Structure formats: C-alpha cells, structure tokens
PDB file of C-alpha atoms in Angstrom:
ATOM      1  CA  UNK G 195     -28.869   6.943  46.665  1.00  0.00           C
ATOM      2  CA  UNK G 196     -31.219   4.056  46.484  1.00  0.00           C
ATOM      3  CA  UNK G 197     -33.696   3.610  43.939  1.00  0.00           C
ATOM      4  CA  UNK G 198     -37.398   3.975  45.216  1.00  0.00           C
ATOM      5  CA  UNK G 199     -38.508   0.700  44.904  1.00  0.00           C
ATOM      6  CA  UNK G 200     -35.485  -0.334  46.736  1.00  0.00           C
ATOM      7  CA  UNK G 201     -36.123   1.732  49.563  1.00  0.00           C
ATOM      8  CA  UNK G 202     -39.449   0.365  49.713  1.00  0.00           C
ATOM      9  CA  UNK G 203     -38.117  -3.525  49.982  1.00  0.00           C
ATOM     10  CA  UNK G 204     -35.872  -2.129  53.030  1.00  0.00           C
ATOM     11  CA  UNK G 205     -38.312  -0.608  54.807  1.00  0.00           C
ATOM     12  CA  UNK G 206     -40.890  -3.561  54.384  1.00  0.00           C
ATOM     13  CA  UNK G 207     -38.270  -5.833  55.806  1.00  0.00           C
ATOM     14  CA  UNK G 208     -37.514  -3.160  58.514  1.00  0.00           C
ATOM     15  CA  UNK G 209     -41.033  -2.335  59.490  1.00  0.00           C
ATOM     16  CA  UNK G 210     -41.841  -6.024  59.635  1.00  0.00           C
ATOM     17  CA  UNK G 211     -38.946  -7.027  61.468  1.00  0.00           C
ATOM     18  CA  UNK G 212     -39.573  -3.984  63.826  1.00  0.00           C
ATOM     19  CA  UNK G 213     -43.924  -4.604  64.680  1.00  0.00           C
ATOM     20  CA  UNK G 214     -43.224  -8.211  65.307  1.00  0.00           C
ATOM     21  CA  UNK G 215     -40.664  -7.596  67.776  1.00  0.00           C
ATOM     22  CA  UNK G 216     -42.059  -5.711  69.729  1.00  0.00           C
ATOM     23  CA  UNK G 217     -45.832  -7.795  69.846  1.00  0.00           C
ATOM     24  CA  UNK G 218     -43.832 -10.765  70.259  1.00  0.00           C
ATOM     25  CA  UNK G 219     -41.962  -9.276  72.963  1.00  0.00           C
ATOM     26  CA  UNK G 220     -45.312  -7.363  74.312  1.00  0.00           C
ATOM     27  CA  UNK G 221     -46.639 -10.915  74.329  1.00  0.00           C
ATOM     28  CA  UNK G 222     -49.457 -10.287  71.838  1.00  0.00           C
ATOM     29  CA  UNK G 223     -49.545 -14.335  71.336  1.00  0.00           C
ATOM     30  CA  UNK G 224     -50.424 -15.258  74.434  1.00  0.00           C
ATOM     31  CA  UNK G 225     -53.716 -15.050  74.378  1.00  0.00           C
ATOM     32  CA  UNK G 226     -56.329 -13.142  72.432  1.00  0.00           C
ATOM     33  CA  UNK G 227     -56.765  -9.892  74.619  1.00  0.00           C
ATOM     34  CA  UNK G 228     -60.802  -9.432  73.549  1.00  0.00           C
ATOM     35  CA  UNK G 229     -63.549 -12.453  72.993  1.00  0.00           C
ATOM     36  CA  UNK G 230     -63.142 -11.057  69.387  1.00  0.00           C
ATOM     37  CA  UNK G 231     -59.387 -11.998  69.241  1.00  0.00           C
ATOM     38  CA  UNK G 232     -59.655 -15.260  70.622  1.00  0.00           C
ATOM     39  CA  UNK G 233     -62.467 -16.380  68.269  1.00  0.00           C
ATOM     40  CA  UNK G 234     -60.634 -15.101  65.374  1.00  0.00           C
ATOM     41  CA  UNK G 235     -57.050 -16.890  66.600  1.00  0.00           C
ATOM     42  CA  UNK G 236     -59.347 -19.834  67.475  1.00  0.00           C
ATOM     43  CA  UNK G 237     -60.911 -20.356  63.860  1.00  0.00           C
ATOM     44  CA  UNK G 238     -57.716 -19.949  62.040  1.00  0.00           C
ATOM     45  CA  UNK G 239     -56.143 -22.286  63.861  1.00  0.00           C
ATOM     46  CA  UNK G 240     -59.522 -24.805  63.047  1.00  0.00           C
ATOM     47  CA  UNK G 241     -58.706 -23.948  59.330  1.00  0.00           C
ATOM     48  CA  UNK G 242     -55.008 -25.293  59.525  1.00  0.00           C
ATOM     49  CA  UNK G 243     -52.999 -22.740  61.233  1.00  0.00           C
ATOM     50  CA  UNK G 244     -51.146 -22.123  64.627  1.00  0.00           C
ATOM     51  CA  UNK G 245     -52.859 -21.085  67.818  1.00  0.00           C
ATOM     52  CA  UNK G 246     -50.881 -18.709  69.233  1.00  0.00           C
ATOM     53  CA  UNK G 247     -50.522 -16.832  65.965  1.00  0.00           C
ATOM     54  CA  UNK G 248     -53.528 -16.595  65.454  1.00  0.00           C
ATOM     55  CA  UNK G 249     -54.641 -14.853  68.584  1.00  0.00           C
ATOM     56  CA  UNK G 250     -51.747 -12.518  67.859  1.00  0.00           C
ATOM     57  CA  UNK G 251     -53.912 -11.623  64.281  1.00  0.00           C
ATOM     58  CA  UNK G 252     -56.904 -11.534  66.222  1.00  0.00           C
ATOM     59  CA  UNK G 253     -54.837  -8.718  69.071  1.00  0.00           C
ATOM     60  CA  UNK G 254     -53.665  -6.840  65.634  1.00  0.00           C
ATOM     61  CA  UNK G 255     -57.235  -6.587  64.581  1.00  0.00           C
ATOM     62  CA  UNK G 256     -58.763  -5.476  67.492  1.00  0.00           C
ATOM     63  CA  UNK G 257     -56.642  -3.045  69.032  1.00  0.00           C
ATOM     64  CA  UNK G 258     -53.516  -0.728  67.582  1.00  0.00           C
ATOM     65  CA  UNK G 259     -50.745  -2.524  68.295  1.00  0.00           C
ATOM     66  CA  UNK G 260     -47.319  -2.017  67.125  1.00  0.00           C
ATOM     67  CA  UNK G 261     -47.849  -2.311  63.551  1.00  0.00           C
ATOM     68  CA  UNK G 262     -50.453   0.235  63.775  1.00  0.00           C
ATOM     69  CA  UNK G 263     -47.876   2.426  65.774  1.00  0.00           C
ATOM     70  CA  UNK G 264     -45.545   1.566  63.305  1.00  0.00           C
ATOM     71  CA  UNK G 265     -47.674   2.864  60.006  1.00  0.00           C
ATOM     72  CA  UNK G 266     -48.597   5.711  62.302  1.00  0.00           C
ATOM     73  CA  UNK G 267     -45.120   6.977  62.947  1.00  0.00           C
ATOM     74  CA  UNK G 268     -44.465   6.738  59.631  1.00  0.00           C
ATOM     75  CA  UNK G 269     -47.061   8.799  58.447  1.00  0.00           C
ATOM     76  CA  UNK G 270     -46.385  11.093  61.465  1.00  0.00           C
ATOM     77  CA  UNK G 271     -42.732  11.315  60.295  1.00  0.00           C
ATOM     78  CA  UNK G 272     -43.904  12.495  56.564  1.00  0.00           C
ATOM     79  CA  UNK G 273     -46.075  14.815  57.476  1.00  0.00           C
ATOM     80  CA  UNK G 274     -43.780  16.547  60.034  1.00  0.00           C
ATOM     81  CA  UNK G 275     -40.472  14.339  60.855  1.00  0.00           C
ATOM     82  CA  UNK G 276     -39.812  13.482  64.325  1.00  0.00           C
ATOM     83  CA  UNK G 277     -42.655  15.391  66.285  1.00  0.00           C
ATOM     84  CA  UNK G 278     -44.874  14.299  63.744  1.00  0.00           C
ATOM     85  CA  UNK G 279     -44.011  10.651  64.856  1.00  0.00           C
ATOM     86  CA  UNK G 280     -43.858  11.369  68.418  1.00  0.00           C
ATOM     87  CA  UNK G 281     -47.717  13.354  67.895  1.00  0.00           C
ATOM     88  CA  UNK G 282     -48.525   9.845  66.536  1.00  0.00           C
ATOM     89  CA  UNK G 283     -47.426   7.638  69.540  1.00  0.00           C
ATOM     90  CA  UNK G 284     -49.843   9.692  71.395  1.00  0.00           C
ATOM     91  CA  UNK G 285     -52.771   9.132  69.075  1.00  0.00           C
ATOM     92  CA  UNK G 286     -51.639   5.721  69.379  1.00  0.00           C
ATOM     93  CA  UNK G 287     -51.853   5.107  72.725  1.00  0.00           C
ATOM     94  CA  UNK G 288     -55.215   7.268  73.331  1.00  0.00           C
ATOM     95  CA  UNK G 289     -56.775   4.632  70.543  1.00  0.00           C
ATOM     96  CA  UNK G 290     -55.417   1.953  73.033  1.00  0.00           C
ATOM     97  CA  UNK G 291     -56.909   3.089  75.480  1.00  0.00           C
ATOM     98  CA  UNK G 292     -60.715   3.641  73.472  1.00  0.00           C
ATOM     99  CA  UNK G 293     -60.038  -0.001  72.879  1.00  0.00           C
ATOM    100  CA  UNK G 294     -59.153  -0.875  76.316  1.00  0.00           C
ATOM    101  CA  UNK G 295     -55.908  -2.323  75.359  1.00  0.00           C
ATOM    102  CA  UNK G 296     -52.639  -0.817  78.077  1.00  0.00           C
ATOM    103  CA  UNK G 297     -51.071   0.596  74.995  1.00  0.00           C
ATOM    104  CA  UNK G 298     -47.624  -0.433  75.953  1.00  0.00           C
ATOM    105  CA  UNK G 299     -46.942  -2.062  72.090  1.00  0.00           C
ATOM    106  CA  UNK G 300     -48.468   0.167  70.321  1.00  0.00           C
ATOM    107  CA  UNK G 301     -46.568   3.497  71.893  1.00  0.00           C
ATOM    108  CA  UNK G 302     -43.546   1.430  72.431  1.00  0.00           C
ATOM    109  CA  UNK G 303     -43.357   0.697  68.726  1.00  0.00           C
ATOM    110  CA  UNK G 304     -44.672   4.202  67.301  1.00  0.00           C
ATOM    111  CA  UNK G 305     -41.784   5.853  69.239  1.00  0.00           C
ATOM    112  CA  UNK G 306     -39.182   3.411  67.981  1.00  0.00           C
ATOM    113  CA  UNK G 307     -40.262   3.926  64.361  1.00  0.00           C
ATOM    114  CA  UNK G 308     -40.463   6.931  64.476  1.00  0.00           C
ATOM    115  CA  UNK G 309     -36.752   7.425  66.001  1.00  0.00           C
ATOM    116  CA  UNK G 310     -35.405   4.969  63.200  1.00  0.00           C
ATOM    117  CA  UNK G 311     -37.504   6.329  60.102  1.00  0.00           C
ATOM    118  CA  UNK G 312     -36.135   9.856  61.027  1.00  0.00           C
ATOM    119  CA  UNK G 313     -32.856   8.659  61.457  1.00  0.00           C
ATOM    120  CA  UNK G 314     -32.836   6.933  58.191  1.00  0.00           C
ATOM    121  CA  UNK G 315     -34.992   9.601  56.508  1.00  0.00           C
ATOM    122  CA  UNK G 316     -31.704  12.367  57.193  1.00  0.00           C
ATOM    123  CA  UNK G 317     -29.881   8.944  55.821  1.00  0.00           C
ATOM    124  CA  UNK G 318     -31.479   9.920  52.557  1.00  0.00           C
ATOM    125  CA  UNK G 319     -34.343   8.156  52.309  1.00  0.00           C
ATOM    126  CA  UNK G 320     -37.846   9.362  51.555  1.00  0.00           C
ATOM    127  CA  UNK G 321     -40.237   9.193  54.139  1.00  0.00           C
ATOM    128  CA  UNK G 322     -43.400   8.258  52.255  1.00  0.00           C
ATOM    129  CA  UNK G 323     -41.435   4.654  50.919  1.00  0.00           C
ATOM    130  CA  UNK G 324     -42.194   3.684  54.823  1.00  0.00           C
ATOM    131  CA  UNK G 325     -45.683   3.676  54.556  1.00  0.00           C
ATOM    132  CA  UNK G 326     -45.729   1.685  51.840  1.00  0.00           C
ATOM    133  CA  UNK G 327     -43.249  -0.573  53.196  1.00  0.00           C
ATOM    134  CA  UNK G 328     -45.458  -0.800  56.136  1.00  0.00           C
ATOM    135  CA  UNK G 329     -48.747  -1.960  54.232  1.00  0.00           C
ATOM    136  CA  UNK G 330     -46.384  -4.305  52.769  1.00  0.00           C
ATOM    137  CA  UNK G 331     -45.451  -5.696  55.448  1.00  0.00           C
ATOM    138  CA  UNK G 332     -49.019  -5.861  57.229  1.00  0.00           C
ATOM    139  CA  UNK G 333     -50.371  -7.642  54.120  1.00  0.00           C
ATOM    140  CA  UNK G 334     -48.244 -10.531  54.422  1.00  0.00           C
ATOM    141  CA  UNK G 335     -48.973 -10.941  57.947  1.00  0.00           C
ATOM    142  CA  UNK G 336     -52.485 -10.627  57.359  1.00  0.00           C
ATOM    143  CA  UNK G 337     -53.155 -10.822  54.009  1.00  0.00           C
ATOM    144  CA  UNK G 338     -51.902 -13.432  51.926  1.00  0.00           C
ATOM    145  CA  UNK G 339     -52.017 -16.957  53.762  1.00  0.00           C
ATOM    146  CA  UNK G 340     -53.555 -16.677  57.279  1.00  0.00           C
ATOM    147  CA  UNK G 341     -52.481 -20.651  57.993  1.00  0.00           C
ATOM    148  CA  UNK G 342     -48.526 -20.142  57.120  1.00  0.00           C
ATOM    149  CA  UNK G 343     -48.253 -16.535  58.590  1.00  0.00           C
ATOM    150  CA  UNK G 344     -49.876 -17.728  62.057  1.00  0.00           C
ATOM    151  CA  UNK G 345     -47.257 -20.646  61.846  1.00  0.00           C
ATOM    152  CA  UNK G 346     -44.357 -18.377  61.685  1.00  0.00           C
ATOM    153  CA  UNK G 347     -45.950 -15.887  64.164  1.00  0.00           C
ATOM    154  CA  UNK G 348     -46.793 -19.148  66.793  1.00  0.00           C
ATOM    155  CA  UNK G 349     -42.839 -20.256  65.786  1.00  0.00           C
ATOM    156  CA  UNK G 350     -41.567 -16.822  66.970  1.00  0.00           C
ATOM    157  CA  UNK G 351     -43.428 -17.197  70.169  1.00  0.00           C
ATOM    158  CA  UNK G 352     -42.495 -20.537  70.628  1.00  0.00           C
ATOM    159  CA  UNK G 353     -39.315 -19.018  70.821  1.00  0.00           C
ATOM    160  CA  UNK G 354     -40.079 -16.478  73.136  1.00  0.00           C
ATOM    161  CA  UNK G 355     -41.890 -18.401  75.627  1.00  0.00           C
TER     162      UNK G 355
ATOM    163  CA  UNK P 264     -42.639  10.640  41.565  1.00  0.00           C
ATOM    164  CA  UNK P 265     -41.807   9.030  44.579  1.00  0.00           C
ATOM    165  CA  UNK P 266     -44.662   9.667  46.318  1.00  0.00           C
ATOM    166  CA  UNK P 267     -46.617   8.146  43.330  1.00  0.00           C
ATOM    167  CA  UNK P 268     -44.930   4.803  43.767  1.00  0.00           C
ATOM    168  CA  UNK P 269     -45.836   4.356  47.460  1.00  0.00           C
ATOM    169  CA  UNK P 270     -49.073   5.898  46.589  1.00  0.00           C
ATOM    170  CA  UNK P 271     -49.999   3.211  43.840  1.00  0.00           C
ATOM    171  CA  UNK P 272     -48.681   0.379  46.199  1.00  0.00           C
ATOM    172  CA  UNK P 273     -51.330   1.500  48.526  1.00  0.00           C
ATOM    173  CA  UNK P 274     -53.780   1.610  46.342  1.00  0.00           C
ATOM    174  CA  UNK P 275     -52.957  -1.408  45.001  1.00  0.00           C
ATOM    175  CA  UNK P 276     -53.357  -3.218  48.439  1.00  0.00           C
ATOM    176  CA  UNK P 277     -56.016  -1.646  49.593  1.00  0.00           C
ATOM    177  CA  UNK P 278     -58.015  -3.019  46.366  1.00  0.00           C
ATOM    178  CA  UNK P 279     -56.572  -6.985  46.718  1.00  0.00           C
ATOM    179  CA  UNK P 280     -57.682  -6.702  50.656  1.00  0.00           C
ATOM    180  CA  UNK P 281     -61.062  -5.526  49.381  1.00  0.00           C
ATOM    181  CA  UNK P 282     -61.355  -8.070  46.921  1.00  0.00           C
ATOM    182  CA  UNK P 283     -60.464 -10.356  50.030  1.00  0.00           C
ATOM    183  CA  UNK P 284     -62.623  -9.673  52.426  1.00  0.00           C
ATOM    184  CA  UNK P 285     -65.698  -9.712  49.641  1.00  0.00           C
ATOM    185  CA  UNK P 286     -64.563 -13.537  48.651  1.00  0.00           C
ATOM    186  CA  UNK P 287     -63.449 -14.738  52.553  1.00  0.00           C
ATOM    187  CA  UNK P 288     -66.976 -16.598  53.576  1.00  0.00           C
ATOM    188  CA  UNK P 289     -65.983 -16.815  56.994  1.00  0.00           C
ATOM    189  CA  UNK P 290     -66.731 -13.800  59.457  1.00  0.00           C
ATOM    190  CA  UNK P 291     -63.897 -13.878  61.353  1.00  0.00           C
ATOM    191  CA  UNK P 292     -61.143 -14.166  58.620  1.00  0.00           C
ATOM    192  CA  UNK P 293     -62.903 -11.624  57.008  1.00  0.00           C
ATOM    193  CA  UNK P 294     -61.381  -9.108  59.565  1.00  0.00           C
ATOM    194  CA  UNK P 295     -57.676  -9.450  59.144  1.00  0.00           C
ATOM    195  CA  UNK P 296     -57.916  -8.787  55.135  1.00  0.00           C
ATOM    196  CA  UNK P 297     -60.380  -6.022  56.753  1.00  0.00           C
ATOM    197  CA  UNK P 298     -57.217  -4.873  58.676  1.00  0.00           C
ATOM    198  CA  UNK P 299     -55.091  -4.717  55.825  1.00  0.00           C
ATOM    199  CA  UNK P 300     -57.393  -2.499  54.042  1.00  0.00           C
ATOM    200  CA  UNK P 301     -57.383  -0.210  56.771  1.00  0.00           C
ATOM    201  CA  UNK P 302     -54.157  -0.248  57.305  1.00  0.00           C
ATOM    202  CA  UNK P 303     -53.667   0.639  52.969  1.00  0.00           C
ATOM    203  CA  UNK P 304     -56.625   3.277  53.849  1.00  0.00           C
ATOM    204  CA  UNK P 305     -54.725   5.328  56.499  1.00  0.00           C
ATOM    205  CA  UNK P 306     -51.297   5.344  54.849  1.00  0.00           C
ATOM    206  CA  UNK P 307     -53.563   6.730  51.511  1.00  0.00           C
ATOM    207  CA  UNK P 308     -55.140   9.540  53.635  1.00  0.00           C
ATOM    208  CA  UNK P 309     -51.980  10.605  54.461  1.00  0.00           C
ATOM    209  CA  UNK P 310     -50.577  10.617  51.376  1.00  0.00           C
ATOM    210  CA  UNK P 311     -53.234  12.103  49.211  1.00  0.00           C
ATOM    211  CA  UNK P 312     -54.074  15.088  51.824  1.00  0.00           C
ATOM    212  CA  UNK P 313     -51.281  17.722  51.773  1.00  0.00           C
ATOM    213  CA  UNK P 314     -51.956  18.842  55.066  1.00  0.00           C
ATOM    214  CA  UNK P 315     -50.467  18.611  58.544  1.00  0.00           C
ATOM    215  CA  UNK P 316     -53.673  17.251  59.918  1.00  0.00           C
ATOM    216  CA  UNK P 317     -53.874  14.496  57.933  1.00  0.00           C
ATOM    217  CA  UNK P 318     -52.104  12.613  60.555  1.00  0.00           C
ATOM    218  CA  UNK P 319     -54.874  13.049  62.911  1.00  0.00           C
ATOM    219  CA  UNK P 320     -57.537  11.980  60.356  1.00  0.00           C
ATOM    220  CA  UNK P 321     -55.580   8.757  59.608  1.00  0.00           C
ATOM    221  CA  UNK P 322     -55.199   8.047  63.204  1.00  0.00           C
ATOM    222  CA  UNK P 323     -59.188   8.734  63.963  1.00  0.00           C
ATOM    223  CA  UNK P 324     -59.773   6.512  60.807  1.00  0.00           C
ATOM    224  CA  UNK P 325     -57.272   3.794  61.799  1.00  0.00           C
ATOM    225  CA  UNK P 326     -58.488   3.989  65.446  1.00  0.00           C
ATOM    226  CA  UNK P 327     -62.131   3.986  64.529  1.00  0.00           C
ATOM    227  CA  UNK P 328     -62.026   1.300  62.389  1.00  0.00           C
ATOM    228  CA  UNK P 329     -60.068  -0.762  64.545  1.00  0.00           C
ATOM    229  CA  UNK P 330     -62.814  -0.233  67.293  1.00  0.00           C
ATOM    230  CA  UNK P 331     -65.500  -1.433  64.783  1.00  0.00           C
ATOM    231  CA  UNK P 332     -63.327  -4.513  64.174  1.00  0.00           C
ATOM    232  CA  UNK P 333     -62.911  -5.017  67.571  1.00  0.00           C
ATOM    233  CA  UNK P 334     -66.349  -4.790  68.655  1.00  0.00           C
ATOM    234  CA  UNK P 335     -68.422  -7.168  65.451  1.00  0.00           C
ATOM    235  CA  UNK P 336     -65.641  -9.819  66.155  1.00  0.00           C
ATOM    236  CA  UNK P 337     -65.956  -9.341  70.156  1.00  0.00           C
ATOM    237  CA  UNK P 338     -70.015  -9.205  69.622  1.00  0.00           C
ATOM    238  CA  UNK P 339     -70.027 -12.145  67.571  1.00  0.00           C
ATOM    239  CA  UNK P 340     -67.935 -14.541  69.988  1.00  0.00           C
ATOM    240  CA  UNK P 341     -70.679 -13.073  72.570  1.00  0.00           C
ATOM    241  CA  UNK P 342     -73.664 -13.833  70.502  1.00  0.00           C
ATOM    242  CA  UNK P 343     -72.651 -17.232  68.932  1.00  0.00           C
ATOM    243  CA  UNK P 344     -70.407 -18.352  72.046  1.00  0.00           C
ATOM    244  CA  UNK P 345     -67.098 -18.898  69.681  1.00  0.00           C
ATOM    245  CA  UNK P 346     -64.685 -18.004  72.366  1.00  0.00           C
TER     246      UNK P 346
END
C-alpha cells in the first residue's frame, strides 16, 4: 500500500500525462477556439513564450476541456465511483456545449479518467489523492511559469503536427 | 486523514493562484492563475461537502466560472481588438 503522498505524485503525473494527451490529440493548440483564447495565447507568446501553447492555455481557460473532464471524473469517482465519473462526463460535455465548444476533449477525457481512476481506485488507491493530483497537475500547466509551460505544450504539438 | 492531505493541497493552491492572479498586472495572464483557482475551488467543494450532489455543484461552479473566463477574455479581445 502506498503512502498518501505517494499516491498523490502518481496521480499528478497520471492526470497530467492523461489531459495533455488528449488536448494535444483533440488539437487544442491549433488555434485559440474563442477571440478570448487567442488573445490570451497571443500575449504570452509577446511575453517570451510559445504560440501554439499558448492558445492551448487560452482553450483550457475558456472552455472545459480535458483537464476539466479530468478533475471532474475524479471528483465524480469519489463521490460515487464509476457512475459518478460517467454522471460527470455528461456535466462535462453540457458545459461544452454552454461554452460553445463540440465537447469532444472534454467527454473524451472525463470518461477515460474516470475508467482508469476506478480501476486504480479497486487497485487500492484512494480516490480523493486524484483530485489533488489533478490541481497539481493544472497548476504547473498554468500556474507556475506561463513562458516554459507554453514551450513544452507548443513542443508537444510540434510533435503532433 | 487522507482526505485531509488532498484537502490541504487544495487549499494550499487555491491560495498561491489567488495570490497570483492579485500580483499578475496583465488581464489576460490573469486568467490562467484564475483557472487554477477554479480548478483548486471545485476539487474543495467536493471534498468538504459530504454529499452526493456535490458533484453537480462543482461542475455548475467549474462550468460557470469557466463561462465568465471565457466571456471577459473573449469581450476584451472584442473591445480592445487584441485578437
């Protein structure tokens, strides 16, 4: 049995790991998805960081994307395991669609999370160390250094393009 | 105990994205320490309210805020012709 704040690390690394993915692959990058998005990708690219990960901050602020599917599930999956995570895919994807956004990373990733975190929840691990590990993991995305973060994010879809 | 630990993580985030967005000047990067503390702010709803519903008040929190995000960076771009 892992210690707690063990089971946090994993699940940061997992939850990260698991959000970017699926943007990436969702082509959040691309382009910023709202006026909002672009400005936002636009200006912290001006203050020293990459273009294309910065509209893929700018996507993650304006609409739920994958991370927010992912922080969803995982509070879905606490409160009442798998359905719980599945009943938060579909508050996921109506949100998307408030925001006008086709709610394809957001569902796709609340539904994957939530199949992993139960799976690794019967593993033994507690359910509530993945919503921590998520916040973790959307704070150095978008919390710590916006120019080195967009970087990585921009070398990711370098990749994928 | 566990659930203190990812509770005080939380709250622990949620207060350095706060502090954040008060010392970020600029409007826009403002927003994604904004999103952070959102993000801190649903996972503490959920953990704090011992109650199946608290998913859906996280999710019309998270959603809702993410709207209002959405909409003063989208307004902005409109108003000041950023984008």
């Amino acid at each position: 049995m892992l210690a707690d704040y063990e089971q946090v690390l994993i699940a940061a690394v997992l939850c990260w790991i698991l959000f970017v993915t699926v943007d990436v692959l969702f082509r959040l990058p691309e382009k910023g998805g709202v006026s909002g998005a672009s400005a936002i990708g636009k200006k912290i690219e001006a203050d020293g960081g990459a273009l294309h990960g910065g509209y893929m901050m700018g996507n993650i602020v304006s609409s739920p994307d994958a991370s927010a599917g992912t922080l969803l599930a995982a509070c879905g999956v606490y409160v009442a395991g798998l359905p719980g995570g599945l009943a938060a895919a579909v508050l996921v994807y109506i949100g998307n669609r408030i925001c006008h956004d086709p709610g394809y990373a957001g569902t796709t990733g609340a539904v994957l999370a939530s199949l992993i975190f139960t799976g690794l929840v019967g593993a033994g691990f507690s359910a509530e160390n993945f919503i921590a590990g998520m916040v973790i993991a959307i704070l150095t995305v978008q919390g710590l250094s916006h120019r080195y973060a967009s970087r990585l994010l921009g070398r990711l879809w370098g990749w994928r393009s | 105990m566990a659930e203190l630990i990812a509770l005080y993580i939380c709250g622990v985030v949620a207060l350095f994205a706060a502090a954040r967005t008060l010392i970020e000047p600029d409007p826009y990067r403002k927003l994604p320490y904004l999103n952070v503390l959102n993000f801190a702010i649903a996972g503490l709803i959920v953990l704090v309210l011992d109650h199946p519903l608290s998913l859906v008040a996280a999710a019309a929190y998270f959603v809702g805020s993410t709207l209002e995000a959405n909409a003063i960076a989208s307004a902005r771009a409109g108003v000041t012709g950023d984008d």
